[in-house]
Coordinates of C-alpha atoms and ligand atoms in Angstrom, one line a residue:
M1 CA 108.3 65.2 84.8
A2 CA 108.3 61.8 83.1
N3 CA 104.7 60.7 83.4
G4 CA 101.4 62.4 82.7
E5 CA 100.1 61.7 86.2
G6 CA 102.6 64.1 87.7
F7 CA 101.9 66.7 85.2
E8 CA 98.2 66.6 86.0
K9 CA 98.8 66.8 89.7
E10 CA 101.1 69.7 89.7
F11 CA 99.9 71.9 86.9
V12 CA 96.2 71.2 86.3
V13 CA 94.6 70.3 89.6
N14 CA 94.5 72.9 92.3
M15 CA 96.2 75.7 90.6
S16 CA 94.8 78.5 92.8
Y17 CA 96.7 79.4 95.9
F18 CA 94.9 80.4 99.1
P19 CA 97.2 81.9 101.6
P20 CA 96.6 81.6 105.3
N21 CA 95.1 84.6 107.1
R22 CA 98.1 85.6 109.3
A23 CA 98.3 88.3 111.9
L24 CA 101.4 90.2 110.7
M25 CA 103.3 91.6 113.6
G26 CA 106.9 91.4 112.3
P27 CA 109.1 94.1 110.7
G28 CA 106.7 94.3 107.7
P29 CA 104.6 93.6 105.8
S30 CA 101.9 94.6 108.2
D31 CA 98.2 93.5 108.1
V32 CA 96.6 95.0 105.0
H33 CA 93.3 96.6 105.8
P34 CA 90.4 94.9 103.9
R35 CA 89.4 98.2 102.4
I36 CA 92.9 98.5 100.9
L37 CA 92.8 95.0 99.6
A38 CA 89.4 95.6 98.0
A39 CA 90.7 98.8 96.4
T40 CA 93.4 96.7 94.5
A41 CA 90.6 94.6 92.9
R42 CA 89.1 97.6 91.1
P43 CA 89.2 97.6 87.3
T44 CA 92.6 98.0 85.7
V45 CA 92.9 101.0 83.3
G46 CA 95.7 102.0 81.0
H47 CA 98.7 103.7 82.5
L48 CA 98.2 106.8 80.2
D49 CA 94.4 106.8 80.5
P50 CA 93.3 110.4 81.2
W51 CA 91.4 109.1 84.2
F52 CA 94.6 107.5 85.5
V53 CA 96.6 110.7 85.0
E54 CA 94.1 112.5 87.2
F55 CA 94.3 109.7 89.8
M56 CA 98.1 110.1 89.8
E57 CA 97.9 113.8 90.5
D58 CA 95.6 113.1 93.4
L59 CA 97.9 110.4 94.7
K60 CA 100.9 112.7 94.6
G61 CA 99.0 115.4 96.5
R62 CA 98.1 112.9 99.2
L63 CA 101.8 111.7 99.4
R64 CA 102.8 115.3 99.9
N65 CA 100.4 115.6 102.8
L66 CA 101.8 112.5 104.3
F67 CA 105.4 113.6 104.0
L68 CA 104.4 117.1 105.1
T69 CA 106.1 118.6 102.1
R70 CA 105.5 120.9 99.2
N71 CA 108.2 119.1 97.1
D72 CA 107.0 119.0 93.5
V73 CA 108.7 115.7 92.9
T74 CA 106.9 113.4 95.3
L75 CA 105.8 110.1 93.8
P76 CA 105.7 106.3 94.3
I77 CA 108.5 104.2 92.8
S78 CA 107.0 101.1 91.2
A79 CA 109.0 98.7 93.4
P80 CA 109.6 98.1 97.2
G81 CA 111.4 100.3 99.7
S82 CA 114.8 99.0 98.5
A83 CA 114.1 100.5 95.1
G84 CA 113.3 103.8 96.7
M85 CA 116.6 103.6 98.5
E86 CA 118.4 102.8 95.2
C87 CA 116.6 105.6 93.5
C88 CA 117.8 108.2 96.0
F89 CA 121.4 107.0 95.8
S90 CA 121.7 106.3 92.1
N91 CA 120.3 109.8 91.3
L92 CA 122.2 111.8 93.9
V93 CA 125.5 110.1 94.1
E94 CA 127.9 110.8 91.2
P95 CA 131.2 108.8 90.7
E96 CA 133.9 109.9 93.3
D97 CA 131.3 111.7 95.5
T98 CA 132.1 111.2 99.2
V99 CA 129.0 110.2 101.1
I100 CA 128.8 110.1 104.9
V101 CA 126.7 107.1 105.8
C102 CA 125.4 106.5 109.3
E103 CA 125.2 102.8 110.3
N104 CA 123.4 101.6 113.3
G105 CA 121.7 98.5 111.9
V106 CA 121.0 96.5 108.7
F107 CA 119.7 99.4 106.6
G108 CA 122.7 101.7 107.1
S109 CA 125.0 98.9 105.7
R110 CA 122.7 98.7 102.7
M111 CA 123.2 102.4 102.1
R112 CA 126.9 101.8 102.0
E113 CA 126.4 99.2 99.2
N114 CA 124.3 101.7 97.3
V115 CA 126.9 104.4 97.5
E116 CA 129.6 102.0 96.2
R117 CA 127.5 100.7 93.4
A118 CA 126.8 104.3 92.3
G119 CA 130.5 104.8 92.2
G120 CA 130.7 107.0 95.3
L121 CA 133.0 106.8 98.3
P122 CA 131.3 105.9 101.5
C123 CA 132.6 107.3 104.8
M124 CA 131.0 105.3 107.5
V125 CA 129.9 106.6 110.9
K126 CA 129.2 103.4 112.9
N127 CA 127.0 103.2 116.0
D128 CA 126.2 100.2 118.1
W129 CA 123.1 98.3 117.0
G130 CA 120.3 99.2 119.4
K131 CA 121.6 102.8 119.7
P132 CA 120.6 105.9 117.7
V133 CA 123.0 107.6 115.3
D134 CA 125.2 109.9 117.4
P135 CA 125.0 113.5 116.1
E136 CA 128.4 114.4 117.6
A137 CA 130.1 111.5 115.7
V138 CA 128.4 112.7 112.5
E139 CA 129.6 116.3 113.1
T140 CA 133.1 115.0 113.6
A141 CA 132.9 112.9 110.4
V142 CA 131.5 115.9 108.4
R143 CA 134.4 118.1 109.6
A144 CA 137.0 115.5 108.8
N145 CA 135.6 115.2 105.2
P146 CA 135.2 118.7 103.9
D147 CA 134.7 117.5 100.4
A148 CA 131.8 115.2 101.3
K149 CA 128.6 115.8 99.3
I150 CA 125.9 113.9 101.0
L151 CA 124.8 112.7 104.4
A152 CA 122.7 109.5 104.6
F153 CA 121.0 108.0 107.6
V154 CA 118.0 105.8 108.6
H155 CA 115.3 107.6 110.6
A156 CA 113.7 104.4 111.9
E157 CA 116.0 101.4 112.0
T158 CA 113.7 98.4 111.7
S159 CA 116.5 95.9 112.5
T160 CA 116.7 97.3 116.1
G161 CA 113.7 99.4 116.8
V162 CA 115.6 102.6 117.2
E163 CA 114.7 106.2 116.1
S164 CA 117.4 108.6 115.2
D165 CA 117.1 112.4 115.5
A166 CA 116.4 113.3 111.9
K167 CA 115.9 117.0 112.5
T168 CA 119.3 117.4 114.2
L169 CA 121.1 115.2 111.6
C170 CA 119.6 117.2 108.7
K171 CA 120.7 120.5 110.4
I172 CA 124.3 119.2 110.7
A173 CA 124.2 118.4 107.0
Q174 CA 122.8 121.8 106.0
S175 CA 125.3 123.7 108.1
H176 CA 128.0 122.1 106.0
D177 CA 126.2 122.3 102.6
L178 CA 125.6 118.6 102.3
L179 CA 122.6 117.0 100.7
T180 CA 120.7 114.5 102.8
I181 CA 119.2 111.1 102.0
V182 CA 116.8 109.8 104.7
D183 CA 115.3 106.3 105.0
A184 CA 111.8 106.7 106.3
V185 CA 110.5 103.3 105.3
T186 CA 109.3 102.3 108.7
S187 CA 108.7 105.8 110.1
L188 CA 106.3 107.2 107.6
G189 CA 102.7 107.1 109.1
G190 CA 103.9 105.7 112.4
I191 CA 105.9 108.6 113.9
P192 CA 106.3 112.2 112.8
V193 CA 108.1 112.6 109.5
N194 CA 108.1 116.3 108.8
L195 CA 110.0 116.7 105.6
D196 CA 109.8 120.4 105.0
E197 CA 110.7 121.2 108.6
W198 CA 113.8 118.9 108.3
A199 CA 114.5 120.1 104.8
A200 CA 115.9 116.7 103.8
D201 CA 116.7 116.5 100.1
A202 CA 115.8 112.9 99.3
I203 CA 113.5 110.6 101.3
Y204 CA 112.1 107.1 100.6
S205 CA 109.5 104.9 102.3
G206 CA 107.5 101.8 101.7
S207 CA 103.9 100.8 101.3
Q208 CA 103.8 97.8 103.5
K209 CA 104.9 99.1 106.9
C210 CA 102.9 101.8 108.7
L211 CA 100.7 102.5 105.6
S212 CA 99.4 98.9 105.6
A213 CA 99.2 98.7 101.8
P214 CA 100.5 95.6 100.0
P215 CA 104.3 95.5 99.5
G216 CA 105.8 96.7 96.3
L217 CA 105.6 100.5 96.2
S218 CA 108.1 103.1 97.5
P219 CA 106.9 106.7 98.0
V220 CA 109.8 109.1 97.5
S221 CA 110.2 112.8 97.6
F222 CA 113.0 115.1 96.3
S223 CA 113.9 118.7 97.1
D224 CA 114.6 121.3 94.3
A225 CA 118.3 121.0 95.2
A226 CA 118.2 117.3 94.8
M227 CA 116.5 117.6 91.4
E228 CA 119.1 120.2 90.4
K229 CA 121.9 117.8 91.2
T230 CA 120.2 115.0 89.3
K231 CA 119.6 117.2 86.2
N232 CA 123.2 118.5 86.1
R233 CA 125.1 115.3 86.6
K234 CA 128.2 114.8 84.5
S235 CA 127.4 111.2 83.8
K236 CA 124.0 109.5 83.3
V237 CA 122.3 107.9 86.3
R238 CA 123.5 104.3 86.2
S239 CA 120.1 102.9 86.6
W240 CA 117.8 103.4 83.7
F241 CA 114.6 102.4 85.5
L242 CA 115.2 104.7 88.5
D243 CA 116.5 107.7 86.6
L244 CA 114.4 110.6 87.9
N245 CA 115.0 112.5 84.7
L246 CA 113.1 109.8 82.9
L247 CA 110.6 108.9 85.6
T248 CA 109.4 112.5 85.9
G249 CA 108.5 112.4 82.2
Y250 CA 105.8 110.0 83.2
W251 CA 104.8 111.2 86.7
Q252 CA 105.2 115.0 86.3
G253 CA 104.1 117.7 83.9
Q254 CA 100.8 119.0 82.6
G255 CA 99.4 117.2 79.7
G256 CA 102.1 115.4 77.6
R257 CA 103.1 112.4 79.7
S258 CA 105.3 109.9 78.1
Y259 CA 105.5 106.1 78.6
H260 CA 108.3 105.0 80.8
H261 CA 107.1 101.8 82.3
T262 CA 103.7 100.3 82.9
A263 CA 102.8 101.5 86.4
P264 CA 101.4 98.9 88.8
I265 CA 97.9 100.3 88.4
N266 CA 96.1 98.1 90.9
A267 CA 98.8 98.3 93.5
L268 CA 98.6 102.1 93.3
Y269 CA 94.8 101.9 94.0
G270 CA 95.8 100.2 97.2
L271 CA 98.3 102.8 98.2
H272 CA 95.8 105.5 97.4
E273 CA 93.2 103.9 99.6
S274 CA 95.7 103.7 102.4
L275 CA 96.4 107.4 102.1
V276 CA 92.7 108.2 102.2
M277 CA 92.4 106.1 105.4
V278 CA 95.3 108.0 107.0
E279 CA 93.7 111.3 106.1
E280 CA 90.3 110.1 107.5
E281 CA 92.0 109.1 110.8
G282 CA 94.2 112.2 110.8
L283 CA 98.0 111.8 110.6
E284 CA 98.6 112.9 114.2
N285 CA 96.0 110.5 115.4
S286 CA 97.8 107.7 113.5
W287 CA 101.0 108.7 115.3
S288 CA 99.3 108.6 118.7
R289 CA 97.6 105.3 118.0
H290 CA 101.0 103.7 117.3
Q291 CA 102.3 105.3 120.5
K292 CA 99.3 104.0 122.5
M293 CA 99.5 100.4 121.1
H294 CA 103.2 100.4 121.9
G295 CA 102.4 101.5 125.5
A296 CA 99.9 98.7 125.9
L297 CA 102.3 96.0 124.4
K298 CA 105.1 97.3 126.6
A299 CA 103.0 97.2 129.7
G300 CA 102.0 93.6 128.9
L301 CA 105.5 92.4 128.1
E302 CA 107.0 94.0 131.3
A303 CA 104.2 92.5 133.4
M304 CA 105.2 89.1 132.0
G305 CA 108.8 89.9 133.1
L306 CA 110.2 90.6 129.6
S307 CA 112.2 93.7 128.7
L308 CA 112.9 95.8 125.7
L309 CA 116.3 96.3 124.1
V310 CA 116.2 100.0 123.3
E311 CA 116.2 102.9 125.8
P312 CA 112.8 104.6 126.2
A313 CA 113.9 107.9 124.6
H314 CA 114.8 106.2 121.3
R315 CA 112.2 103.5 121.1
L316 CA 110.1 103.1 117.9
P317 CA 106.5 102.5 118.9
Q318 CA 105.9 100.5 115.6
L319 CA 108.9 98.2 116.1
N320 CA 109.5 96.6 119.5
A321 CA 112.8 94.8 120.1
V322 CA 112.1 92.3 122.9
K323 CA 114.9 90.5 124.7
V324 CA 114.7 86.7 124.5
P325 CA 114.8 85.3 128.0
D326 CA 117.8 83.1 128.9
G327 CA 117.5 79.5 127.8
V328 CA 114.6 80.1 125.4
D329 CA 114.9 79.0 121.8
E330 CA 113.7 82.1 120.0
A331 CA 113.0 80.3 116.7
A332 CA 110.9 77.7 118.4
V333 CA 108.8 80.4 119.9
R334 CA 108.2 82.1 116.5
K335 CA 107.3 78.7 115.1
F336 CA 104.8 78.1 117.9
L337 CA 103.2 81.5 117.3
L338 CA 102.9 80.9 113.6
D339 CA 101.6 77.3 113.9
R340 CA 99.2 77.8 116.7
Y341 CA 98.1 81.4 116.4
N342 CA 98.7 82.3 112.7
L343 CA 100.9 85.1 114.2
E344 CA 104.1 86.3 112.6
I345 CA 106.7 88.2 114.6
G346 CA 110.3 88.9 113.5
A347 CA 113.7 87.5 114.5
G348 CA 116.8 89.5 115.4
L349 CA 119.3 90.2 112.7
G350 CA 123.1 90.4 112.6
P351 CA 124.7 90.8 116.1
L352 CA 121.2 90.6 117.6
A353 CA 120.2 87.3 116.0
G354 CA 119.0 84.9 118.6
Q355 CA 118.8 87.7 121.2
I356 CA 115.7 89.6 120.3
W357 CA 112.3 89.3 118.8
R358 CA 110.9 92.1 116.7
I359 CA 107.3 92.8 117.3
G360 CA 105.8 95.2 114.8
L361 CA 102.8 97.4 115.5
M362 CA 102.6 99.0 112.1
G363 CA 99.5 100.5 110.5
Y364 CA 96.5 98.3 110.7
S365 CA 98.4 95.9 112.9
A366 CA 98.6 98.6 115.5
R367 CA 95.2 97.9 117.1
P368 CA 94.0 96.6 120.5
E369 CA 93.1 93.0 119.3
R370 CA 96.5 92.5 117.8
V371 CA 98.3 93.6 121.0
L372 CA 96.1 91.3 123.1
L373 CA 96.5 88.4 120.7
C374 CA 100.3 88.8 120.7
L375 CA 100.6 89.0 124.5
A376 CA 98.3 85.9 125.0
A377 CA 100.0 83.9 122.3
L378 CA 103.5 84.8 123.6
E379 CA 102.6 83.8 127.1
D380 CA 101.3 80.5 125.8
A381 CA 104.5 79.9 123.8
L382 CA 106.8 80.8 126.7
T383 CA 104.8 78.7 129.1
S384 CA 105.1 75.7 126.7
C385 CA 108.9 76.0 126.7
Q386 CA 109.1 76.4 130.5
A387 CA 110.4 79.9 130.5
K388 CA 110.3 81.7 133.8
I389 CA 107.6 84.4 133.3
N390 CA 104.8 85.9 135.3
K391 CA 101.6 84.2 134.1
G392 CA 98.1 85.6 133.8
V393 CA 98.9 89.2 134.1
A394 CA 100.1 90.5 130.7
T395 CA 96.7 91.1 129.0
A396 CA 95.3 92.8 132.0
A397 CA 98.3 95.2 132.1
A398 CA 97.8 96.0 128.5
Q399 CA 94.0 96.5 128.9
A400 CA 94.8 99.0 131.6
V401 CA 96.6 101.1 129.0
L402 CA 94.0 100.5 126.3
Ligands
PLP1 C1 111.7 97.3 105.1 C2 112.8 98.4 105.1 C3 113.5 98.7 103.9 C4 113.4 97.9 102.6 O1 112.1 97.9 102.1 P1 111.6 96.7 101.1 O2 110.2 97.1 100.8 O3 111.7 95.4 101.9 O4 112.5 96.7 100.0 C5 114.5 99.7 103.9 N1 114.7 100.4 105.0 C6 114.1 100.1 106.2 C7 114.4 100.9 107.4 C8 113.1 99.1 106.2 O5 112.5 98.8 107.4

């Protein structure tokens, strides 16, 4: 910047940013409830303040209720879902460990990356995008790799809107003495995640999907067997920040907690408030709300003449993959929704790029006014690009479900 004029313009004047008020109906983040946003504005305390240590205990208890687990080591990682993923892999995978990785979308392929970076040997079970993980293919892979140590899969694949059968996959792993790593980033709070019933060993989620807290925190939970493996590793966990042996020094234990990193205090207030809200609503009621909003959205989309990618039995209510009608420019439609309606929906990824939209109904976004807004706005967008749809019927069809 050569002259003083430019300096003034860019750095002195108008330094505060005021983001637009979007309706967030993509693959995450979801709308953050005002109560949760307000909670993040409460006074910051020290990360070892006795008051905060009590707060941490309460938070962990609520996370256990949410995961339906008694796992002692259940805590939020101070970073987004991807860090929760990396925490699970970097602690449980030792160099040369064979890990069976199920891939049916974007996040399965990221698991592979994590295995490799931890020094492990991934053995991929590939399924078509838009289909669930096939338990028979997993059984075959497990039998073909008797020295495998871990099975990893994504419960709710956000890139396609597919749910895989976590209970069955965990059973297969257990019958062959494998540990399990489960991605529950999009499932937690939106559909049943019953950790102790599945007896999965490591699970990670995210704050910004069905919990509707701001992005940046990743709840995780580890079984005793997983902690055993982490404690008895031959080599150190390659990530210092995510090493559970160090993290638990801060998050666990009566009394003497030691500094590991400065916890994101205010973000944790937000997560806590979201857990209080889930408990107020009731976890099962939250699941059925997601299901009902999905039913309403689906009724509206189908009345309009649109169709969903995934077979009914494997559809995620909180992530709806909608087929783009022939001849429609999917990016132009998303731009129209954002510009005219302040409404964000997601695009397709990988082999589904250009073919689907991803409409999220997660957490606070899973409510009637969002469903109706989305249907009305989408109808307007499709009309403006001359797509052949049935007009004037979508919101009524959704109302009939609501
Ligand atoms: C969003 C998501 C992640 C990554 O979470 P970030 O918070 O974006 O790091 C991982 N897995 C799944 C299934 C997701 O939907």
